[in-house]
CSV table of C-alpha atoms in Angstrom, one decimal:
chain,number,residue,atom,x,y,z
A,9,MET,CA,-2.1,-36.0,0.0
A,10,ASP,CA,-3.2,-32.5,1.2
A,11,GLU,CA,-0.9,-29.6,1.5
A,12,ARG,CA,-0.4,-29.9,5.3
A,13,GLU,CA,0.8,-33.4,4.8
A,14,LEU,CA,3.1,-32.3,2.0
A,15,ILE,CA,4.6,-29.6,4.2
A,16,ARG,CA,5.1,-32.0,7.1
A,17,LYS,CA,6.9,-34.5,4.9
A,18,SER,CA,8.9,-31.8,3.2
A,19,GLN,CA,10.0,-30.6,6.7
A,20,ALA,CA,11.2,-34.1,7.3
A,21,GLY,CA,13.3,-34.0,4.2
A,22,ASP,CA,11.0,-35.7,1.7
A,23,LEU,CA,12.1,-34.2,-1.6
A,24,ARG,CA,9.3,-36.0,-3.5
A,25,ALA,CA,6.7,-34.4,-1.3
A,26,PHE,CA,8.3,-31.0,-1.8
A,27,GLU,CA,8.2,-31.5,-5.5
A,28,LEU,CA,4.4,-31.9,-5.3
A,29,LEU,CA,4.2,-28.8,-3.1
A,30,VAL,CA,6.2,-26.9,-5.8
A,31,LEU,CA,3.8,-28.2,-8.5
A,32,GLU,CA,0.9,-27.0,-6.4
A,33,ARG,CA,2.2,-23.5,-5.7
A,34,ARG,CA,4.5,-22.6,-8.6
A,35,ALA,CA,1.9,-20.9,-10.8
A,36,GLN,CA,0.8,-18.4,-8.1
A,37,VAL,CA,4.4,-17.7,-7.0
A,38,PHE,CA,5.3,-17.1,-10.7
A,39,ARG,CA,2.3,-14.8,-11.2
A,40,ILE,CA,3.1,-12.6,-8.2
A,41,ALA,CA,6.8,-12.4,-9.3
A,42,ARG,CA,5.8,-11.6,-12.8
A,43,GLN,CA,3.5,-8.8,-11.9
A,44,ILE,CA,6.2,-7.3,-9.7
A,45,LEU,CA,9.1,-7.8,-12.2
A,46,GLY,CA,7.2,-7.4,-15.5
A,47,ASP,CA,9.3,-10.2,-17.1
A,48,ASP,CA,8.4,-13.8,-17.5
A,49,GLU,CA,12.0,-15.2,-17.5
A,50,GLU,CA,13.0,-13.1,-14.5
A,51,ALA,CA,9.9,-14.2,-12.7
A,52,LYS,CA,10.7,-17.8,-13.4
A,53,ASP,CA,14.2,-17.4,-12.0
A,54,VAL,CA,12.8,-15.8,-8.9
A,55,ALA,CA,10.2,-18.5,-8.5
A,56,GLN,CA,13.0,-21.1,-8.5
A,57,LEU,CA,14.9,-19.1,-5.9
A,58,VAL,CA,11.7,-18.9,-3.9
A,59,PHE,CA,11.3,-22.7,-3.7
A,60,ILE,CA,15.0,-23.2,-2.9
A,61,ARG,CA,14.7,-20.6,-0.1
A,62,LEU,CA,11.4,-22.3,1.0
A,63,TRP,CA,13.1,-25.7,1.3
A,64,GLN,CA,15.9,-24.1,3.3
A,65,SER,CA,13.6,-22.3,5.7
A,66,LEU,CA,10.7,-24.8,6.0
A,67,GLY,CA,12.0,-25.8,9.4
A,68,ARG,CA,11.1,-22.3,10.7
A,69,TYR,CA,7.5,-22.6,9.4
A,70,ARG,CA,5.1,-23.6,12.2
A,71,GLU,CA,2.0,-25.5,11.4
A,72,GLY,CA,-1.0,-23.3,12.2
A,73,GLY,CA,0.4,-20.2,10.6
A,74,SER,CA,-0.7,-19.3,7.1
A,75,PHE,CA,1.5,-21.3,4.7
A,76,GLY,CA,0.4,-19.1,1.8
A,77,ALA,CA,1.4,-15.9,3.7
A,78,TYR,CA,4.7,-17.5,4.5
A,79,LEU,CA,5.4,-18.5,0.9
A,80,HIS,CA,4.2,-15.2,-0.5
A,81,ARG,CA,6.3,-13.2,1.9
A,82,ILE,CA,9.4,-15.0,0.5
A,83,THR,CA,8.1,-14.4,-3.0
A,84,VAL,CA,7.5,-10.7,-2.6
A,85,ASN,CA,10.8,-10.1,-0.8
A,86,LEU,CA,12.9,-12.0,-3.4
A,87,ALA,CA,11.0,-10.3,-6.3
A,88,LEU,CA,11.5,-6.8,-4.8
A,89,ASP,CA,15.1,-7.6,-4.0
A,90,PHE,CA,15.6,-8.9,-7.5
A,91,ALA,CA,14.0,-5.8,-9.0
A,92,ARG,CA,16.2,-3.6,-6.9
A,93,ARG,CA,19.3,-5.3,-8.0
A,94,GLN,CA,18.3,-5.2,-11.6
A,95,GLY,CA,17.7,-1.5,-11.3
A,96,ILE,CA,14.2,-1.8,-12.5
A,97,ARG,CA,13.2,1.1,-10.3
A,98,GLU,CA,16.0,3.3,-11.6
A,99,ARG,CA,14.9,2.5,-15.2
A,100,ALA,CA,11.4,3.3,-14.2
A,101,GLY,CA,12.4,6.6,-12.8
A,102,GLU,CA,13.6,7.6,-16.2
A,103,THR,CA,10.3,6.7,-17.8
A,104,ASP,CA,8.5,9.9,-17.9
A,105,SER,CA,5.1,10.5,-19.5
A,106,ALA,CA,6.6,11.0,-22.9
A,107,GLY,CA,8.5,7.7,-22.6
A,108,LEU,CA,5.4,5.9,-21.6
A,109,GLU,CA,3.4,7.3,-24.5
A,110,GLU,CA,6.1,6.3,-26.9
A,111,ALA,CA,6.0,2.8,-25.5
A,112,VAL,CA,2.3,2.7,-25.8
A,113,ALA,CA,2.5,3.9,-29.4
A,114,ALA,CA,5.2,1.3,-30.2
A,115,GLY,CA,2.9,-1.4,-28.9
A,116,GLY,CA,0.0,-0.2,-31.1
A,117,GLY,CA,-2.2,0.9,-28.3
A,118,ALA,CA,-5.0,-1.3,-26.9
A,119,GLY,CA,-8.1,-2.1,-28.7
A,120,PRO,CA,-11.5,-3.3,-27.4
A,121,GLU,CA,-10.6,-6.8,-28.7
A,122,MET,CA,-7.6,-7.5,-26.6
A,123,GLU,CA,-5.3,-10.4,-26.8
A,124,PRO,CA,-4.5,-12.1,-23.5
A,125,GLY,CA,-1.0,-10.6,-23.4
A,126,GLU,CA,-2.3,-7.1,-24.0
A,127,ILE,CA,-3.5,-6.5,-20.4
A,128,GLN,CA,-0.2,-7.8,-19.2
A,129,ARG,CA,1.6,-5.3,-21.4
A,130,ILE,CA,-0.5,-2.4,-20.2
A,131,PHE,CA,0.1,-3.3,-16.6
A,132,ARG,CA,3.8,-3.7,-17.1
A,133,LEU,CA,3.9,-0.2,-18.7
A,134,LEU,CA,1.7,1.6,-16.2
A,135,SER,CA,3.0,-0.1,-13.1
A,136,ARG,CA,6.5,1.3,-13.7
A,137,ARG,CA,5.1,4.4,-11.9
A,138,LEU,CA,4.4,2.6,-8.7
A,139,SER,CA,6.8,2.2,-5.8
A,140,PRO,CA,7.8,-1.4,-5.1
A,141,ARG,CA,5.5,-1.5,-2.0
A,142,GLN,CA,2.6,0.0,-3.9
A,143,LYS,CA,3.0,-2.5,-6.7
A,144,ALA,CA,3.3,-5.4,-4.3
A,145,ALA,CA,0.2,-4.3,-2.4
A,146,PHE,CA,-1.8,-3.8,-5.6
A,147,VAL,CA,-0.7,-7.2,-7.0
A,148,LEU,CA,-1.6,-9.1,-3.9
A,149,ARG,CA,-4.8,-7.3,-3.0
A,150,GLU,CA,-6.3,-6.4,-6.4
A,151,ILE,CA,-4.9,-9.0,-8.8
A,152,GLU,CA,-4.5,-12.0,-6.6
A,153,GLY,CA,-7.6,-11.1,-4.6
A,154,MET,CA,-6.1,-11.5,-1.2
A,155,SER,CA,-7.7,-9.8,1.9
A,156,THR,CA,-6.2,-6.7,3.3
A,157,GLU,CA,-5.2,-8.7,6.4
A,158,GLU,CA,-3.4,-11.3,4.3
A,159,VAL,CA,-1.5,-8.6,2.4
A,160,SER,CA,-0.7,-6.9,5.7
A,161,GLU,CA,0.8,-10.1,7.0
A,162,ILE,CA,2.8,-10.8,3.8
A,163,LEU,CA,4.2,-7.3,3.5
A,164,GLY,CA,4.7,-6.8,7.2
A,165,MET,CA,2.8,-3.5,7.4
A,166,SER,CA,-0.5,-2.4,9.0
A,167,ALA,CA,-3.8,-2.9,7.3
A,168,SER,CA,-4.2,0.9,7.0
A,169,THR,CA,-0.8,1.2,5.3
A,170,VAL,CA,-1.8,-1.6,2.9
A,171,ARG,CA,-5.1,0.3,2.1
A,172,ASN,CA,-3.1,3.5,1.5
A,173,HIS,CA,-0.7,1.8,-0.9
A,174,VAL,CA,-3.5,0.1,-2.8
A,175,HIS,CA,-5.4,3.3,-3.0
A,176,ALA,CA,-2.4,5.3,-4.3
A,177,ALA,CA,-1.6,2.5,-6.8
A,178,ARG,CA,-5.1,2.5,-8.1
A,179,ARG,CA,-5.1,6.3,-8.5
A,180,ILE,CA,-1.8,6.2,-10.4
A,181,LEU,CA,-2.9,3.3,-12.6
A,182,GLN,CA,-6.2,5.0,-13.3
A,183,ASP,CA,-4.5,8.2,-14.3
A,184,GLY,CA,-2.3,6.2,-16.7
A,185,LEU,CA,-5.2,4.4,-18.2
A,186,ARG,CA,-7.2,7.6,-18.6
A,187,ARG,CA,-4.4,9.3,-20.4
A,188,LEU,CA,-2.8,6.5,-22.4
A,189,PHE,CA,-5.6,4.0,-22.8
A,190,PRO,CA,-8.7,6.2,-23.0
A,191,GLU,CA,-10.7,3.4,-24.7
A,192,TYR,CA,-11.1,1.9,-21.2
A,193,SER,CA,-14.0,3.3,-19.2
A,194,ARG,CA,-15.4,2.2,-16.0
A,195,GLY,CA,-18.2,0.3,-17.6
A,196,GLU,CA,-16.0,-2.0,-19.6
A,197,GLY,CA,-15.3,-5.6,-18.5
A,198,GLY,CA,-18.1,-6.1,-16.1
A,199,GLY,CA,-18.9,-4.5,-12.7
A,200,ARG,CA,-17.3,-4.7,-9.4
A,201,GLU,CA,-18.7,-6.0,-6.2
B,21,MET,CA,-13.0,-13.4,-0.8
B,22,ARG,CA,-12.7,-9.7,-1.6
B,23,GLN,CA,-13.6,-7.3,1.2
B,24,HIS,CA,-15.8,-4.3,1.0
B,25,ARG,CA,-13.8,-1.5,-0.6
B,26,GLU,CA,-13.3,1.5,1.6
B,27,ASP,CA,-11.2,3.3,-1.1
B,28,ASP,CA,-13.5,2.8,-4.0
B,29,ASP,CA,-13.7,6.5,-4.8
B,30,LEU,CA,-12.2,6.5,-8.2
B,31,ALA,CA,-15.4,7.6,-9.8
B,32,GLY,CA,-15.6,8.7,-13.4
B,33,GLY,CA,-12.6,6.8,-14.7
B,34,PRO,CA,-11.4,3.4,-15.7
B,35,ASP,CA,-11.1,0.9,-12.9
B,36,PRO,CA,-7.6,-0.5,-12.9
B,37,SER,CA,-8.5,-3.2,-10.4
B,38,GLN,CA,-11.2,-4.5,-12.6
B,39,LEU,CA,-9.1,-4.4,-15.7
B,40,PHE,CA,-6.0,-6.1,-14.2
B,41,ARG,CA,-7.8,-8.7,-12.2
B,42,SER,CA,-7.9,-10.9,-15.2
B,43,LEU,CA,-4.1,-11.3,-14.9
B,44,ALA,CA,-4.7,-13.6,-12.0
B,45,GLY,CA,-6.2,-16.2,-14.3
B,46,GLU,CA,-3.3,-16.2,-16.7
B,47,GLU,CA,-1.4,-19.5,-16.6
B,48,PRO,CA,1.7,-20.1,-18.6
B,49,PRO,CA,1.6,-23.1,-20.9
B,50,GLU,CA,2.8,-26.4,-19.6
B,51,ASP,CA,6.1,-26.4,-21.6
B,52,PHE,CA,7.0,-23.1,-19.9
B,53,TRP,CA,7.7,-25.2,-16.8
B,54,ALA,CA,10.1,-27.6,-18.5
B,55,GLY,CA,13.2,-27.8,-16.4
B,56,PHE,CA,11.7,-25.8,-13.5
B,57,TRP,CA,11.7,-28.6,-10.9
B,58,PRO,CA,15.2,-29.9,-11.9
B,59,SER,CA,16.6,-26.4,-11.5
B,60,VAL,CA,15.0,-26.1,-8.1
B,61,ARG,CA,16.3,-29.5,-7.1
B,62,ALA,CA,19.8,-28.7,-8.3
B,63,GLY,CA,19.7,-25.4,-6.4
B,64,ILE,CA,18.6,-27.3,-3.2
B,65,ARG,CA,21.4,-29.8,-3.6
B,66,GLU,CA,24.0,-27.1,-4.3
B,67,ALA,CA,22.9,-25.2,-1.2
B,68,GLU,CA,23.1,-28.4,0.9
B,69,MET,CA,26.6,-29.3,-0.4
B,70,ARG,CA,28.0,-25.8,0.2
B,71,PRO,CA,29.7,-25.7,3.6
B,72,ALA,CA,28.1,-23.2,5.9
B,73,TRP,CA,31.3,-21.1,6.1
B,74,ILE,CA,31.3,-20.4,2.4
B,75,LEU,CA,29.4,-17.2,1.8
B,76,THR,CA,27.1,-16.9,-1.1
B,77,ARG,CA,27.8,-14.0,-3.4
B,78,GLY,CA,24.9,-12.1,-2.0
B,79,ARG,CA,25.8,-12.6,1.6
B,80,ALA,CA,29.4,-11.7,0.8
B,81,LEU,CA,28.3,-8.5,-0.7
B,82,LEU,CA,26.1,-7.8,2.2
B,83,LEU,CA,28.9,-8.4,4.7
B,84,GLY,CA,31.6,-6.9,2.5
B,85,SER,CA,31.3,-3.3,3.6
B,86,SER,CA,31.1,-3.9,7.3
B,87,ALA,CA,33.8,-6.6,7.2
B,88,GLY,CA,36.1,-4.2,5.5
B,89,VAL,CA,35.6,-1.6,8.2
B,90,MET,CA,36.1,-4.3,10.9
B,91,ALA,CA,39.3,-5.5,9.3
B,92,ALA,CA,40.7,-2.0,9.1
B,93,ALA,CA,39.8,-1.3,12.7
B,94,ALA,CA,41.4,-4.6,13.7
B,95,VAL,CA,44.6,-3.8,11.9
B,96,LEU,CA,44.8,-0.4,13.6
B,97,VAL,CA,44.1,-1.9,17.0
B,98,ALA,CA,46.8,-4.5,16.4
B,99,ALA,CA,49.2,-1.9,15.3
B,100,PHE,CA,48.7,0.0,18.6
B,101,LEU,CA,48.9,-3.0,20.8
B,102,VAL,CA,51.5,-5.2,19.1
B,103,VAL,CA,53.7,-3.4,16.7
B,104,PRO,CA,56.7,-1.8,18.5
B,105,VAL,CA,57.4,1.7,17.4
B,106,PRO,CA,61.0,2.2,18.5
B,107,TRP,CA,61.2,5.8,17.7
B,108,ALA,CA,57.9,6.7,19.4
B,109,PRO,CA,58.6,9.5,21.9
B,110,GLU,CA,58.2,8.9,25.6
B,111,PRO,CA,55.2,10.5,27.1
B,112,GLY,CA,56.1,13.9,28.5
B,113,LYS,CA,58.7,14.6,25.8
B,114,THR,CA,58.1,17.0,22.9
B,115,ALA,CA,57.9,15.3,19.6
B,116,VAL,CA,58.7,17.1,16.4
B,117,VAL,CA,56.9,15.7,13.5
B,118,ALA,CA,57.7,16.3,9.9
B,119,LEU,CA,54.6,16.3,7.7
B,120,PRO,CA,54.6,17.0,4.0
B,121,ALA,CA,52.7,20.3,3.5
B,122,SER,CA,52.0,19.3,-0.1
B,123,ALA,CA,53.2,16.8,-2.6
B,124,PRO,CA,56.6,17.8,-3.9
B,125,PRO,CA,57.0,18.4,-7.6
B,126,VAL,CA,57.9,15.3,-9.5
B,127,GLY,CA,61.7,14.8,-9.5
B,128,GLU,CA,62.3,16.8,-6.4
B,129,THR,CA,63.7,14.9,-3.4
B,130,SER,CA,63.9,17.7,-0.9
B,131,PRO,CA,62.9,16.6,2.6
B,132,PRO,CA,59.4,17.4,3.7
B,133,PRO,CA,59.1,20.7,5.6
B,134,VAL,CA,58.5,20.7,9.3
B,135,LEU,CA,54.8,21.4,9.6
B,136,GLU,CA,54.2,21.6,13.3
B,137,ASP,CA,55.6,21.0,16.7
B,138,LEU,CA,53.8,18.8,19.1
B,139,ARG,CA,54.1,20.3,22.5
B,140,SER,CA,51.7,17.9,24.2
B,141,ALA,CA,53.3,15.9,27.0
B,142,SER,CA,51.5,12.7,26.2
B,143,ALA,CA,51.5,12.8,22.4
B,144,ARG,CA,52.8,9.8,20.5
B,145,VAL,CA,53.5,9.7,16.8
B,146,TYR,CA,53.2,6.6,14.6
B,147,THR,CA,54.1,6.3,11.0
B,148,PHE,CA,52.7,3.6,8.7
B,149,HIS,CA,54.4,3.0,5.4
B,150,VAL,CA,51.7,2.2,2.9
B,151,GLY,CA,52.1,0.9,-0.6
B,152,GLU,CA,54.9,-0.6,-2.7
B,153,PRO,CA,58.5,0.3,-1.5
B,154,GLU,CA,59.2,2.3,-4.7
B,155,ASP,CA,56.0,4.2,-4.4
B,156,SER,CA,55.2,4.3,-0.7
B,157,THR,CA,53.2,6.8,1.2
B,158,ASP,CA,53.6,7.6,4.9
B,159,VAL,CA,50.5,7.7,7.0
B,160,ILE,CA,51.3,9.6,10.2
B,161,LEU,CA,49.1,9.1,13.2
B,162,ILE,CA,49.3,11.4,16.2
B,163,VAL,CA,47.8,10.0,19.4
B,164,ASP,CA,47.3,12.2,22.4
B,165,GLU,CA,45.3,10.6,25.2
B,166,SER,CA,45.1,13.8,27.1
B,167,LEU,CA,43.4,15.6,24.2
B,168,ASP,CA,39.8,16.4,25.1
B,169,ILE,CA,37.7,15.7,22.0
């Protein structure tokens, strides 16, 4: 059964079809929430809320529109809302350069032979300096590989605003990498398109 | 598919996009999802069983501030329209209002001083007793329709 069929059946109240839809989409929803929140358990909670909200609002989704954008808009909004309520931004505001350096030192820094969770940890540390919108734009555009137009639709902002947010986020992250993780240079990890 | 970068001007430094792109491929282990769908299903059922008029905590918080203001406004309007105030002066008469200039010292029971005279012909004075009887406070409202604000 393809996704459109699953959506149609879910809209008709078929919970079994919706379960398959959840299975299909939960990993990406979780990933986006995790990059925004920086915490696996919180991201899992938000992912569950996303699918509950999706079930409640599926009637408003019209076939022909991008289901991915619809789902990701719910994800980003709930994750940003969750982060706001948890005071993540407030805590981040207290994290000055010295605090970040301490956190990096406590984690042992990053070596050339990184474990899978290491990049996640670095992103979690450095992305504290991003605004919620910058972080969401960077996660969707640069990590999830969505087009600027898709991100624009999800975040409800113009393409040029998305580009500005991504650009600002890259600058901030690059600055953090250069100062706190100097072992990373442009040449490492393969080239860009 | 990634688009051509218009902002790829971060020359000479590490490329965060390149570094963090690998995060997209990270999948949690299967046992991480244990209980995920049952929780979603339970949330759906709970939401469906909840009558529409019961506010969720979030919605209640969202509405709380405006609802409080609305309720206070409604009480005031009702007080003006419904509650008879037998001692309210007739329009055209001078009302003398006693207002406490400051809180009297504890233990003193002297009457509050006369603070001002209202010489407006259309002024009305309403007093609301607020709080417990043994510790009540008077809220005095002076309404003058002819006052040009």
